[in-house]
mmCIF file of C-alpha atoms and ligand atoms in Angstrom:
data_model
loop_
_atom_site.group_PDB
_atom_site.id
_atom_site.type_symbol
_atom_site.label_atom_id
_atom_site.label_comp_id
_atom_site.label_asym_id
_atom_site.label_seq_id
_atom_site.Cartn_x
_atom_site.Cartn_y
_atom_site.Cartn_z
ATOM 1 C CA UNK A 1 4.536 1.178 29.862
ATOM 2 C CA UNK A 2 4.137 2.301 26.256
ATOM 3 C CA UNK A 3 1.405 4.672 24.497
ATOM 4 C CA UNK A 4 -0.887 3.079 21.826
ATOM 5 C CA UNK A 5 -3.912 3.356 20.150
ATOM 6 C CA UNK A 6 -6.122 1.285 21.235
ATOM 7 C CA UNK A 7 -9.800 -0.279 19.485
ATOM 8 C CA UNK A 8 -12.265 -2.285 21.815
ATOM 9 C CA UNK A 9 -15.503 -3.613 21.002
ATOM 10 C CA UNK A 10 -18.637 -3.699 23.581
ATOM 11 C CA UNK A 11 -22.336 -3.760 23.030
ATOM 12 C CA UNK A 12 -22.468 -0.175 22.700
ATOM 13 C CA UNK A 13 -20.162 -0.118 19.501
ATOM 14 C CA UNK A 14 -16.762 0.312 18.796
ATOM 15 C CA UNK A 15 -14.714 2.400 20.887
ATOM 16 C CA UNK A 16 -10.877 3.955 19.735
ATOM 17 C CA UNK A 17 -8.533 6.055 21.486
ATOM 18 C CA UNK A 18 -5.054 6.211 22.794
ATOM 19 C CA UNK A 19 -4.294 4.407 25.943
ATOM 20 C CA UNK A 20 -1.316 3.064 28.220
ATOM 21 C CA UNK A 21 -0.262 -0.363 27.986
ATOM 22 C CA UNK A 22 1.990 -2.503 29.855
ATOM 23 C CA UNK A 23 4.909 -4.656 28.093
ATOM 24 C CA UNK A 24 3.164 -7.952 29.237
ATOM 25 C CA UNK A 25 0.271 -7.115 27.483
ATOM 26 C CA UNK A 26 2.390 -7.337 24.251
ATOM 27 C CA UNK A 27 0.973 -10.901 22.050
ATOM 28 C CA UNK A 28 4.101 -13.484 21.652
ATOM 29 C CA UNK A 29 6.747 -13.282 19.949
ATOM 30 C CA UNK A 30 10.222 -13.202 19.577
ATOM 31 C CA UNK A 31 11.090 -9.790 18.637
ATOM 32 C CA UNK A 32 10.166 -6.598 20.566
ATOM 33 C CA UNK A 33 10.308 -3.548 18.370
ATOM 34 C CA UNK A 34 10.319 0.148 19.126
ATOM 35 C CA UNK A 35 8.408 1.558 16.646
ATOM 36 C CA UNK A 36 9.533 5.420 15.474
ATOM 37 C CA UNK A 37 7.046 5.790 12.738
ATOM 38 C CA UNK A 38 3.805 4.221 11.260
ATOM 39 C CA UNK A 39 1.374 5.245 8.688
ATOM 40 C CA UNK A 40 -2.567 5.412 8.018
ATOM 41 C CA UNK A 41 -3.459 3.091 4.635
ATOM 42 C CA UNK A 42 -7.206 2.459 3.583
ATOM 43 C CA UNK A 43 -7.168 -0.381 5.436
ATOM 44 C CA UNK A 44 -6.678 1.243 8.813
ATOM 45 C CA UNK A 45 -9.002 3.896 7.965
ATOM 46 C CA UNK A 46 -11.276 0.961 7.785
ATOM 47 C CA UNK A 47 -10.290 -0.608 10.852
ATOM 48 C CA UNK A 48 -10.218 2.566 12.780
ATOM 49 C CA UNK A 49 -13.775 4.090 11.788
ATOM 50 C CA UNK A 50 -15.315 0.600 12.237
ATOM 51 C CA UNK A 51 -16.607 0.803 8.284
ATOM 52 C CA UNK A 52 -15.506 -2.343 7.565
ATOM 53 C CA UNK A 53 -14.418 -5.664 9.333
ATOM 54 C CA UNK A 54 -10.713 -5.446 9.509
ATOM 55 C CA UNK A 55 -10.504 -6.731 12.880
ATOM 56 C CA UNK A 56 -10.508 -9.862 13.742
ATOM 57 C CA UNK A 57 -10.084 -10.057 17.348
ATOM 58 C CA UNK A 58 -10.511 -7.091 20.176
ATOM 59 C CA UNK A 59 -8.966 -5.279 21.654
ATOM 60 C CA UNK A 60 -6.676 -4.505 18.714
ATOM 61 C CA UNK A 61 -3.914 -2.212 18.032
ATOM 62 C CA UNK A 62 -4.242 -1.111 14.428
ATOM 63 C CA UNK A 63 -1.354 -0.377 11.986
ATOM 64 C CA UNK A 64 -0.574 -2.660 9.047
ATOM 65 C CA UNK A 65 2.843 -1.091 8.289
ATOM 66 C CA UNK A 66 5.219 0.037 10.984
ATOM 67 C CA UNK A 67 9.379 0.980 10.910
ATOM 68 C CA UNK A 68 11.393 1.201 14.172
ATOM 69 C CA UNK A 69 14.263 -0.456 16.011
ATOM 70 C CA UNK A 70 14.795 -3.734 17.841
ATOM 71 C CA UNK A 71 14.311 -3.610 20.974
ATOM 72 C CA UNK A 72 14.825 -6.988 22.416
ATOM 73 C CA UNK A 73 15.180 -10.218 20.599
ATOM 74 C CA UNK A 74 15.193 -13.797 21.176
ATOM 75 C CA UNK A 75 15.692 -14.517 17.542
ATOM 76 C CA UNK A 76 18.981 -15.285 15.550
ATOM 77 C CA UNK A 77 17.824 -13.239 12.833
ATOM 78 C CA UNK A 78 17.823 -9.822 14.529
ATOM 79 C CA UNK A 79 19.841 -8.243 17.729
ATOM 80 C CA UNK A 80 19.200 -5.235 19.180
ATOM 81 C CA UNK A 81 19.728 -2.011 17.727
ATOM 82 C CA UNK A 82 18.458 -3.127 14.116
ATOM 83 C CA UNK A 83 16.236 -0.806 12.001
ATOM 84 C CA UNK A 84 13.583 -2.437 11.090
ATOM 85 C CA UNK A 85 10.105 -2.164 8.589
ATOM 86 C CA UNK A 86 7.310 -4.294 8.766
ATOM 87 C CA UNK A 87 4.069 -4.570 6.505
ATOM 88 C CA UNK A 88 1.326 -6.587 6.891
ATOM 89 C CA UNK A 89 1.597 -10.215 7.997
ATOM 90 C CA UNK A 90 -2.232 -9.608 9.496
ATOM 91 C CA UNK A 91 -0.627 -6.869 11.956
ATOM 92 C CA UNK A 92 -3.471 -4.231 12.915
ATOM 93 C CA UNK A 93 -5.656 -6.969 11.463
ATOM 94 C CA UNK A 94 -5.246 -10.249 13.632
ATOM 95 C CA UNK A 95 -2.408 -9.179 15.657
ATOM 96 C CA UNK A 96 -1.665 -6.122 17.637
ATOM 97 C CA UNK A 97 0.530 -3.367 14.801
ATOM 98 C CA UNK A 98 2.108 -0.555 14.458
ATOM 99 C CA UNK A 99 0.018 2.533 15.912
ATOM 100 C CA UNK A 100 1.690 2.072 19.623
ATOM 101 C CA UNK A 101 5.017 2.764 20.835
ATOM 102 C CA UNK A 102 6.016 -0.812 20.909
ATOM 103 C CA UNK A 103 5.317 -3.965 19.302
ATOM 104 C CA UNK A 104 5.945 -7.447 19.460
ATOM 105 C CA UNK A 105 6.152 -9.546 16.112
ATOM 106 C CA UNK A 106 7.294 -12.701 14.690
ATOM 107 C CA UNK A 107 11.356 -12.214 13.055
ATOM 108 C CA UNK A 108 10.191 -14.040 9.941
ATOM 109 C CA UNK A 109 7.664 -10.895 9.628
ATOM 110 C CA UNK A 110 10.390 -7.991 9.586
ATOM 111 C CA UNK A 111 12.850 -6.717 6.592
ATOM 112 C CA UNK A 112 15.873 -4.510 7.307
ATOM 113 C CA UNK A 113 15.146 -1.401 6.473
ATOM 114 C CA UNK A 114 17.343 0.216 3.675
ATOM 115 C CA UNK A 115 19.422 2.351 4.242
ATOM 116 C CA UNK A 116 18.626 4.951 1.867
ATOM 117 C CA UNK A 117 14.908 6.044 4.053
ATOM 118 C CA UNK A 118 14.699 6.727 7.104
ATOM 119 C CA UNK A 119 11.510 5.640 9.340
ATOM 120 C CA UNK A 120 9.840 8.583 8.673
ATOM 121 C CA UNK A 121 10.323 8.185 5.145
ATOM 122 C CA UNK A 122 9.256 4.151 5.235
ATOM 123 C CA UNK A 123 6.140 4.964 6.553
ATOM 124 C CA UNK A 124 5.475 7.672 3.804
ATOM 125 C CA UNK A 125 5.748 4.468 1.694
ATOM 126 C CA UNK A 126 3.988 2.026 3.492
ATOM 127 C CA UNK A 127 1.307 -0.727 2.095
ATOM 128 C CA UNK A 128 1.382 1.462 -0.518
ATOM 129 C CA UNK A 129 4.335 2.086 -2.241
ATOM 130 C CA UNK A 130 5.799 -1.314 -0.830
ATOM 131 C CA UNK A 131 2.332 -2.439 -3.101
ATOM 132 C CA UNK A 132 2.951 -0.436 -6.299
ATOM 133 C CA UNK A 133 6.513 -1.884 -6.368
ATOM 134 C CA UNK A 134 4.898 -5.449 -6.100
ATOM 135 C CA UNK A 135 3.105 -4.993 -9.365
ATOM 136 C CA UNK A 136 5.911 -3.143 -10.844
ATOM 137 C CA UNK A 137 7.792 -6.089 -10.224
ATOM 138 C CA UNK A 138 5.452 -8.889 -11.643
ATOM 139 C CA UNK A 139 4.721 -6.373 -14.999
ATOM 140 C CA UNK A 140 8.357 -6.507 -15.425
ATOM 141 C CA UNK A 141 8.694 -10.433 -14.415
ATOM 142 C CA UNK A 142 6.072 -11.057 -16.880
ATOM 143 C CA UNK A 143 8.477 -9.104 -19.464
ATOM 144 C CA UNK A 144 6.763 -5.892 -20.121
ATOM 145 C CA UNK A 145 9.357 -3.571 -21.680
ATOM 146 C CA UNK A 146 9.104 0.244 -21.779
ATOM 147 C CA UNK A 147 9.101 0.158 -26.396
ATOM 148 C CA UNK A 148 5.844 -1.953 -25.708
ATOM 149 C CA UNK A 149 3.409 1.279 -25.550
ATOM 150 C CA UNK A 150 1.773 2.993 -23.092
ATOM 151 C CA UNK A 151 1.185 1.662 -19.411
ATOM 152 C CA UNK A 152 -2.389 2.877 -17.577
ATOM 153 C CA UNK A 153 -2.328 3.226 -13.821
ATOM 154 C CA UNK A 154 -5.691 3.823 -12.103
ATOM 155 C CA UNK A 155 -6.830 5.017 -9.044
ATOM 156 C CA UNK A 156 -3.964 7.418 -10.121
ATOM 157 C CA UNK A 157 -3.443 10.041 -7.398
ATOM 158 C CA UNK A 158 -4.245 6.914 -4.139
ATOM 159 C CA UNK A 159 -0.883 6.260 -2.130
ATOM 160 C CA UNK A 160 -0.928 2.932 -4.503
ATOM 161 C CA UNK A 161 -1.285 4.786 -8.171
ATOM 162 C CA UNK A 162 1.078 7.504 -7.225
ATOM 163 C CA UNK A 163 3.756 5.392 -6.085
ATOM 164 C CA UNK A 164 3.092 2.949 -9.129
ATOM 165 C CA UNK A 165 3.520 6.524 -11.649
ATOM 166 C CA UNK A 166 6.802 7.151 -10.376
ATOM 167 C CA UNK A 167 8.028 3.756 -10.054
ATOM 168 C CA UNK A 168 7.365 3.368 -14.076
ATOM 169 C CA UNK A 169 8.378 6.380 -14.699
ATOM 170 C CA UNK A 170 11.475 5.763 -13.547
ATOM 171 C CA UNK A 171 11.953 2.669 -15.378
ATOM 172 C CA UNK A 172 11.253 4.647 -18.521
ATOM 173 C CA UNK A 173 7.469 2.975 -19.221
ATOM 174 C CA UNK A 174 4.964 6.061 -20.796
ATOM 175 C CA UNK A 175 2.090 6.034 -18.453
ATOM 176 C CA UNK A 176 -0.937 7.365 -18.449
ATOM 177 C CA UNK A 177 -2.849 8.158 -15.310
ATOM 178 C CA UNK A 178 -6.488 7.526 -14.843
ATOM 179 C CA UNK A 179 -8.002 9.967 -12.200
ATOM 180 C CA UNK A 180 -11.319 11.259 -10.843
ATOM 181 C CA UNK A 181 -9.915 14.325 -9.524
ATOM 182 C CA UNK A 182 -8.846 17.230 -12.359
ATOM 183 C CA UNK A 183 -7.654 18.929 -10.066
ATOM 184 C CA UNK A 184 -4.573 16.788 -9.493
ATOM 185 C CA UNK A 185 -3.619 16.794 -13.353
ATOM 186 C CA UNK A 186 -0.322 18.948 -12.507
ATOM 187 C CA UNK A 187 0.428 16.539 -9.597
ATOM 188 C CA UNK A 188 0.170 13.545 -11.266
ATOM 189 C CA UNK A 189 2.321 15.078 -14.317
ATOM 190 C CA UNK A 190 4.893 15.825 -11.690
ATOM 191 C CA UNK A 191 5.311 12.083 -10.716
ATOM 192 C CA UNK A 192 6.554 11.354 -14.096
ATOM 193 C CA UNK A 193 2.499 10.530 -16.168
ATOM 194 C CA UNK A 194 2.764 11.470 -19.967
ATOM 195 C CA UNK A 195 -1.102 12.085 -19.687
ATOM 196 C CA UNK A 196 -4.068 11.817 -17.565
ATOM 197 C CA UNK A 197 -7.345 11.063 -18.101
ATOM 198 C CA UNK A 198 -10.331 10.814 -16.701
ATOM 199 C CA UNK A 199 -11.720 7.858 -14.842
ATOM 200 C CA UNK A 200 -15.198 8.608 -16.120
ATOM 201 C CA UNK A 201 -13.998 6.481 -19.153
ATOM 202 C CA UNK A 202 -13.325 3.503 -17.528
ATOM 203 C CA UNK A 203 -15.354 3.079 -14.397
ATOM 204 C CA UNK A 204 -18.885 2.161 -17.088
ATOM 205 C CA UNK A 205 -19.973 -0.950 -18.208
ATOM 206 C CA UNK A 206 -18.020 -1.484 -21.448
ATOM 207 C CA UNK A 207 -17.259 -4.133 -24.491
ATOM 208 C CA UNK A 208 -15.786 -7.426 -23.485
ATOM 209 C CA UNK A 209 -12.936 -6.732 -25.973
ATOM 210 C CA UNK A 210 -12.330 -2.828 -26.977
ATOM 211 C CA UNK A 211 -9.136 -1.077 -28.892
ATOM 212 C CA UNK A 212 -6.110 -2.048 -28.010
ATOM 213 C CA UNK A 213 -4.401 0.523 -26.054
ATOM 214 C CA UNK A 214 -2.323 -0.486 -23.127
ATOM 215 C CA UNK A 215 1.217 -2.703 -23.311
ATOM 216 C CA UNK A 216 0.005 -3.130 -19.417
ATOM 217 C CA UNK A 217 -2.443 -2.273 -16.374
ATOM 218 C CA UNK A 218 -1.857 -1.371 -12.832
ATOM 219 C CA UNK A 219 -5.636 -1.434 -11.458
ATOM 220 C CA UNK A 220 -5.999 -0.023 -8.314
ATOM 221 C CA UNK A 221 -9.707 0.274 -8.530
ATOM 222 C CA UNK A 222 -11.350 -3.552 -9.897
ATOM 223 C CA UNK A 223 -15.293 -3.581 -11.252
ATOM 224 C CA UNK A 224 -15.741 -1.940 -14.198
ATOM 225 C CA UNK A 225 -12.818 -0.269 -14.781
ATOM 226 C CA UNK A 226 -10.561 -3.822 -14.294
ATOM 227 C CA UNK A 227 -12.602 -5.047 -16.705
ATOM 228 C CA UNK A 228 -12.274 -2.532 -19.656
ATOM 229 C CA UNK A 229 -8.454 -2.052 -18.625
ATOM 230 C CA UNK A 230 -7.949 -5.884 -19.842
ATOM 231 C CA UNK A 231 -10.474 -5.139 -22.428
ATOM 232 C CA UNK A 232 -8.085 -2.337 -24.071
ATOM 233 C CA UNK A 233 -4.829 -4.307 -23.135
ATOM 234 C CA UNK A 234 -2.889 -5.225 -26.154
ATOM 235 C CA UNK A 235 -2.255 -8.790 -27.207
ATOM 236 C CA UNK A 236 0.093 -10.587 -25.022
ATOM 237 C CA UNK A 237 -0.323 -7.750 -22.661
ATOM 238 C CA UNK A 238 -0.776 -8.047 -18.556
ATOM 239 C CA UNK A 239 -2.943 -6.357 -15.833
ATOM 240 C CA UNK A 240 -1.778 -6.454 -12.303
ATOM 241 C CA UNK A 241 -4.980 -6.507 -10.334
ATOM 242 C CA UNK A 242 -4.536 -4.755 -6.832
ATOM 243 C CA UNK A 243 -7.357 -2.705 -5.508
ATOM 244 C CA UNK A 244 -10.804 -2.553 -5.316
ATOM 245 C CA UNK A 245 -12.061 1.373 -4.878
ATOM 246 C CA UNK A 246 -14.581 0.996 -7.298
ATOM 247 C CA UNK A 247 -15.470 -2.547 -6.390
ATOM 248 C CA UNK A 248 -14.733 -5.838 -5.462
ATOM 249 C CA UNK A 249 -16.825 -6.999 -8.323
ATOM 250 C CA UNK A 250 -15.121 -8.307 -11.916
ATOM 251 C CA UNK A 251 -17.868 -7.603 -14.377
ATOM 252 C CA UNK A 252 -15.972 -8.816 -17.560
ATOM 253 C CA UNK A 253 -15.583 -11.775 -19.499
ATOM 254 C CA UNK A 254 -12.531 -14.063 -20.649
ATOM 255 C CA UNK A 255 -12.243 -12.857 -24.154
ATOM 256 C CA UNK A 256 -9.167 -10.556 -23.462
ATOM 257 C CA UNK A 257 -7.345 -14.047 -21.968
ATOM 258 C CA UNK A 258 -8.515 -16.450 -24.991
ATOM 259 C CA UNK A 259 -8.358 -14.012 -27.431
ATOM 260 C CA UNK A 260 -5.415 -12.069 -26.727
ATOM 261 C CA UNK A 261 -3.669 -13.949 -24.134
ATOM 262 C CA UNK A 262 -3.439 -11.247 -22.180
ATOM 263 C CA UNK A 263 -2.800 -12.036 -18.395
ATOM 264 C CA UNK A 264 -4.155 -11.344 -15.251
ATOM 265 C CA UNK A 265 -1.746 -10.773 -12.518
ATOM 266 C CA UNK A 266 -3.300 -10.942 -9.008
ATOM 267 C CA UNK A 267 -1.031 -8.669 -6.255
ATOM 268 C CA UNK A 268 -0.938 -9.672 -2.536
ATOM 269 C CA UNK A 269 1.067 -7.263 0.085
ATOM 270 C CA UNK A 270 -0.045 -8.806 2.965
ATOM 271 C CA UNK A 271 1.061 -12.641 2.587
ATOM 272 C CA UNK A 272 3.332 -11.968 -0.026
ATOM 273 C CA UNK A 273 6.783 -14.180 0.833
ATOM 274 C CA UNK A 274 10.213 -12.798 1.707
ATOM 275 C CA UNK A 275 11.539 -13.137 -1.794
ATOM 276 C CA UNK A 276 9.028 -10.539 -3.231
ATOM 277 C CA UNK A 277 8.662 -7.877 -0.290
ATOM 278 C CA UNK A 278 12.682 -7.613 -0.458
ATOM 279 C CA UNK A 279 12.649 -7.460 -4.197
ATOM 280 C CA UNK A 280 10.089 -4.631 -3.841
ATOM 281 C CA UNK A 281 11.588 -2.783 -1.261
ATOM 282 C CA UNK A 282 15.570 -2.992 -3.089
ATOM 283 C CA UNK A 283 13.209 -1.172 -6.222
ATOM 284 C CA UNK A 284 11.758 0.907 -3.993
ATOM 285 C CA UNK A 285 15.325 2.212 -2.898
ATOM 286 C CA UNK A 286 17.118 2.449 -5.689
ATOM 287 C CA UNK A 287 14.147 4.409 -8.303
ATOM 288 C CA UNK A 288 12.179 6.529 -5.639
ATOM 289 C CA UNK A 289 13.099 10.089 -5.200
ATOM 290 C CA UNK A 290 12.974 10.810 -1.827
ATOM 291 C CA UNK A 291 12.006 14.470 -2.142
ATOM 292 C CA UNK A 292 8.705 12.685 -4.353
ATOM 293 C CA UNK A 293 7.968 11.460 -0.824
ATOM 294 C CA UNK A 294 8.450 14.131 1.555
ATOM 295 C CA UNK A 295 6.482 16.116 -0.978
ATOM 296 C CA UNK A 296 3.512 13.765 -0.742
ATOM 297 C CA UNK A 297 3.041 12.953 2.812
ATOM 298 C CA UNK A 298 1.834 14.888 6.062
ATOM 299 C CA UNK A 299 2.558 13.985 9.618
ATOM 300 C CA UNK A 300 -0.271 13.339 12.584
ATOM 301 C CA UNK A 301 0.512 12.268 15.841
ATOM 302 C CA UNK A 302 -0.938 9.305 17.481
ATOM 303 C CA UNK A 303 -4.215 11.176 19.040
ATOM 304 C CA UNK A 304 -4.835 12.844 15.925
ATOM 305 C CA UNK A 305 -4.707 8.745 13.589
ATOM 306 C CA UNK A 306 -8.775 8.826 14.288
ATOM 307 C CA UNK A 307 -9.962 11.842 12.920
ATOM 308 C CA UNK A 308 -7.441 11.924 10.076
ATOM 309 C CA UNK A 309 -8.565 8.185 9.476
ATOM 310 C CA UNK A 310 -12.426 9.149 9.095
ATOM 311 C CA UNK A 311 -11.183 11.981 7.015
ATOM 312 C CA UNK A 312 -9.107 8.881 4.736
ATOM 313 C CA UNK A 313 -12.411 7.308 4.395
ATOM 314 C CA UNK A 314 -13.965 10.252 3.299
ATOM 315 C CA UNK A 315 -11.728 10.397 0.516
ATOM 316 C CA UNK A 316 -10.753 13.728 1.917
ATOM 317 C CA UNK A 317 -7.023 13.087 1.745
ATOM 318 C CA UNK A 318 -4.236 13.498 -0.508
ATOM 319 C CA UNK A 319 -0.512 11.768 -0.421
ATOM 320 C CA UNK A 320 0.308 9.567 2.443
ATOM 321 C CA UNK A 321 0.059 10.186 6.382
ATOM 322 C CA UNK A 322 2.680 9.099 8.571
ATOM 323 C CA UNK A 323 2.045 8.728 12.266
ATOM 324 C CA UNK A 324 4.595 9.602 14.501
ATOM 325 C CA UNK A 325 3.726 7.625 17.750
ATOM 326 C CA UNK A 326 5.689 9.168 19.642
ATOM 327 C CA UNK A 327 3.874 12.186 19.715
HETATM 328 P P1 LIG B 1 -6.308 5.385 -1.746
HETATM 329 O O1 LIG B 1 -7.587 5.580 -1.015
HETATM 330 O O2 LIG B 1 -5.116 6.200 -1.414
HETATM 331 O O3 LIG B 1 -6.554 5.568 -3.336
HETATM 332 C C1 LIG B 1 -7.598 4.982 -4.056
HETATM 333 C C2 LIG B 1 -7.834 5.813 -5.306
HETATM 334 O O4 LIG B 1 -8.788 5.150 -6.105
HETATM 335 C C3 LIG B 1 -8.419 7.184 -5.015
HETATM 336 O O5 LIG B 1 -7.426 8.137 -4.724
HETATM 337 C C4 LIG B 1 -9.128 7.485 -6.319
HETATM 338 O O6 LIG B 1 -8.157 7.947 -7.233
HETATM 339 C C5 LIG B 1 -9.583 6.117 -6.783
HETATM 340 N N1 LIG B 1 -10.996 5.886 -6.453
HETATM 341 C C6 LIG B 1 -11.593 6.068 -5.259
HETATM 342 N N2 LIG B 1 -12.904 5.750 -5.330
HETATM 343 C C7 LIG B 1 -13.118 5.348 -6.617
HETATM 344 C C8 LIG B 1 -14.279 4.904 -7.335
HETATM 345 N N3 LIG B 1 -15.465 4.795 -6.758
HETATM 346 N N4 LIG B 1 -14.134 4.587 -8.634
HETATM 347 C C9 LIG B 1 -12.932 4.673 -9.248
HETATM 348 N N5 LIG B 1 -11.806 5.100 -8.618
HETATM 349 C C10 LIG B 1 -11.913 5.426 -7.323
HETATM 350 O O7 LIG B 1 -5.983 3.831 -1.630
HETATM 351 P P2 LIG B 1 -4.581 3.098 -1.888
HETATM 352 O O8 LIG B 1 -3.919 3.707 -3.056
HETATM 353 O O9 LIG B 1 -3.840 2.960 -0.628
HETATM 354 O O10 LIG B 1 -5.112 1.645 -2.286
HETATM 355 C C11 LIG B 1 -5.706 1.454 -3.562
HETATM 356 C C12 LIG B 1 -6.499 0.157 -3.553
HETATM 357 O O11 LIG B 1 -5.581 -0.929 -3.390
HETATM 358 C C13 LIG B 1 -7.489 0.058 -2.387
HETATM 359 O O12 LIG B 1 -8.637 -0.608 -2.858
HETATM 360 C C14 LIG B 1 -6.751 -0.801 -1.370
HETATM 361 O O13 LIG B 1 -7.645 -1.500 -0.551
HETATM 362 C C15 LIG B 1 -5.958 -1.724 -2.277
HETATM 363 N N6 LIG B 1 -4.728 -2.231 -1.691
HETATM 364 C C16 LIG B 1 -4.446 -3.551 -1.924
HETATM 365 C C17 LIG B 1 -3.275 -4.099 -1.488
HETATM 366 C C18 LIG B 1 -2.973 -5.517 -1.817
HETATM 367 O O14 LIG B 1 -2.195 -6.155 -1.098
HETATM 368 N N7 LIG B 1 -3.524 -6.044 -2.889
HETATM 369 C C19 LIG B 1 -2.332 -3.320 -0.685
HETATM 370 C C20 LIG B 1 -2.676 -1.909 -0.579
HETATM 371 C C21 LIG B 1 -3.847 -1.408 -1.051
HETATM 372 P P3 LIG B 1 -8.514 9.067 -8.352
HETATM 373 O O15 LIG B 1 -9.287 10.129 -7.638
HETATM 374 O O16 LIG B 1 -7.192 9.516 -8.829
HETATM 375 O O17 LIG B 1 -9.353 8.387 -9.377
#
């Protein structure tokens, strides 16, 4: 028997708490992991509070990230013993994730964790950092150098936009932070922004092509403020588009691609291939400092994932939560 949290659906509504389960209740597949740590990201907030349609089947075990050890395994690619971290693959989505004691995955789904984190530490980096290091990866790939000017990051002090400060930071990019919340100038100074201002300036309906500012864009955030971040983007400049806080919308118009061939760079963490996720997580390793991340996360236990996730959705939360599931 294992603990997990579990959501159902009836006719009266959604339903979430934690529950026992049996092994054999596990879905298929090859590896059986016993998972030490997960984490709450917008998405399971989502899931959790029922706000939006995450889930795709019932009853479902939510958690899109999770970091543990194998268990059992049927697999040639991992024995028993391994330390493991997973992110999302449609776990906590389609199949059963990481908020239990146990789960059961597909091998092609997990990457070793490195060595330099421990679980606890994975899980303060979740979707999220695992994400920031994504676009990160595809500015650079696209061949964004730090002497090309000043990169914006918005949605600046999420789990996404801090992780995505300190990873450019690191690599020696000036960024500047865009942020609704003043009050977080000194902490978003402290993860390495040059300057931060406010998202006021972005998030309204703007010109389809406005002064060039920015060498590059990570947008956490989409609508308007996507579409006056490429509109300030510098020719030959790129924008890698990953959230949608503001909006799902993309109120803008193709003159900053025809005019000033600057390029939109779409970023996936869920489907994203092998190649990628390991590329992100060997960046992820080798430029994060680890006190950064024990300074920006908190720790809930499993029975306390629901009221911390309404809280998420509130937008009442700062840093990362990790969810230690065996608590
Ligand atoms: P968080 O909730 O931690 O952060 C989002 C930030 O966006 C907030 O902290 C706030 O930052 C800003 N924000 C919130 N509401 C608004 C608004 N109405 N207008 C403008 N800015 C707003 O989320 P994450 O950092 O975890 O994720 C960021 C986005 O990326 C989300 O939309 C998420 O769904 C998406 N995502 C996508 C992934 C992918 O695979 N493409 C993977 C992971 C996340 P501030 O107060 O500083 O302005």
């Amino acid at each position: 028997m294992f603990k997990a949290l579990l959501i159902n659906k009836g006719e009266s509504g959604q339903t979430v708490g934690v529950t026992e389960l049996d092994d054999a209740q596990l879905p298929a597949g090859a590896v059986t992991v016993q998972v030490e740590y997960s984490t709450l990201n917008y998405k399971d907030g989502l899931a959790i509070t029922g706000k939006s349609p995450v889930v795709r089947k019932f009853p479902m075990v939510p958690g899109i990230d999770f970091a543990g050890v194998v268990e059992s395994s049927s697999s040639d690619l991992w024995r028993a013993g391994d330390r493991v971290v997973l992110n999302g693959w449609g776990v906590g989505e389609s199949h059963w994730g990481g908020l239990a004691q146990k789960a059961r995955v597909n091998p092609e789904w997990l990457l070793r964790l490195p060595e330099k984190f421990s679980s606890r530490q994975a899980m303060a980096i979740g979707t999220a950092g695992y994400t920031a290091s994504l676009c990160v990866e595809a500015l650079e790939k696209h061949g964004v150098t730090a002497e090309q000017g000043e990169v914006l990051v918005t949605g600046a002090s999420g789990g996404v936009g801090s992780f995505a400060i300190a990873l450019l930071s690191h690599a020696g990019f000036k960024v500047v932070a865009s942020s609704g919340k003043a009050a977080e100038q000194d902490y978003l100074l402290g993860l390495g922004a040059k300057q931060v201002i406010d998202r006021a300036e972005l998030s309204q309906p703007g010109k389809p092509l406005q002064k060039e500012r920015w060498a590059a864009v990570v947008d956490c955030v989409g609508s308007h403020t996507l579409a006056n971040a490429c509109a300030q983007t510098r020719y030959g400049g790129c924008v890698a588009a990953c959230g949608l806080a503001q909006g799902m919308d993309f109120p803008a118009s193709v003159a900053p691609f025809i005019l000033r061939g600057v390029a939109l760079l779409g970023i996936d963490s869920v489907m994203a291939p092998r190649a990628p996720r390991e590329a992100a997580w060997k960046r992820l390793a080798r430029d994060l400092d680890i006190s950064a991340i024990d300074a920006i996360s908190s720790l809930v236990s499993l029975a306390e994932a629901p009221p911390a996730a309404a809280e998420l959705i509130a937008g009442k939360i700062k840093g990362r939560i990790i969810v230690d599931v065996n608590n």
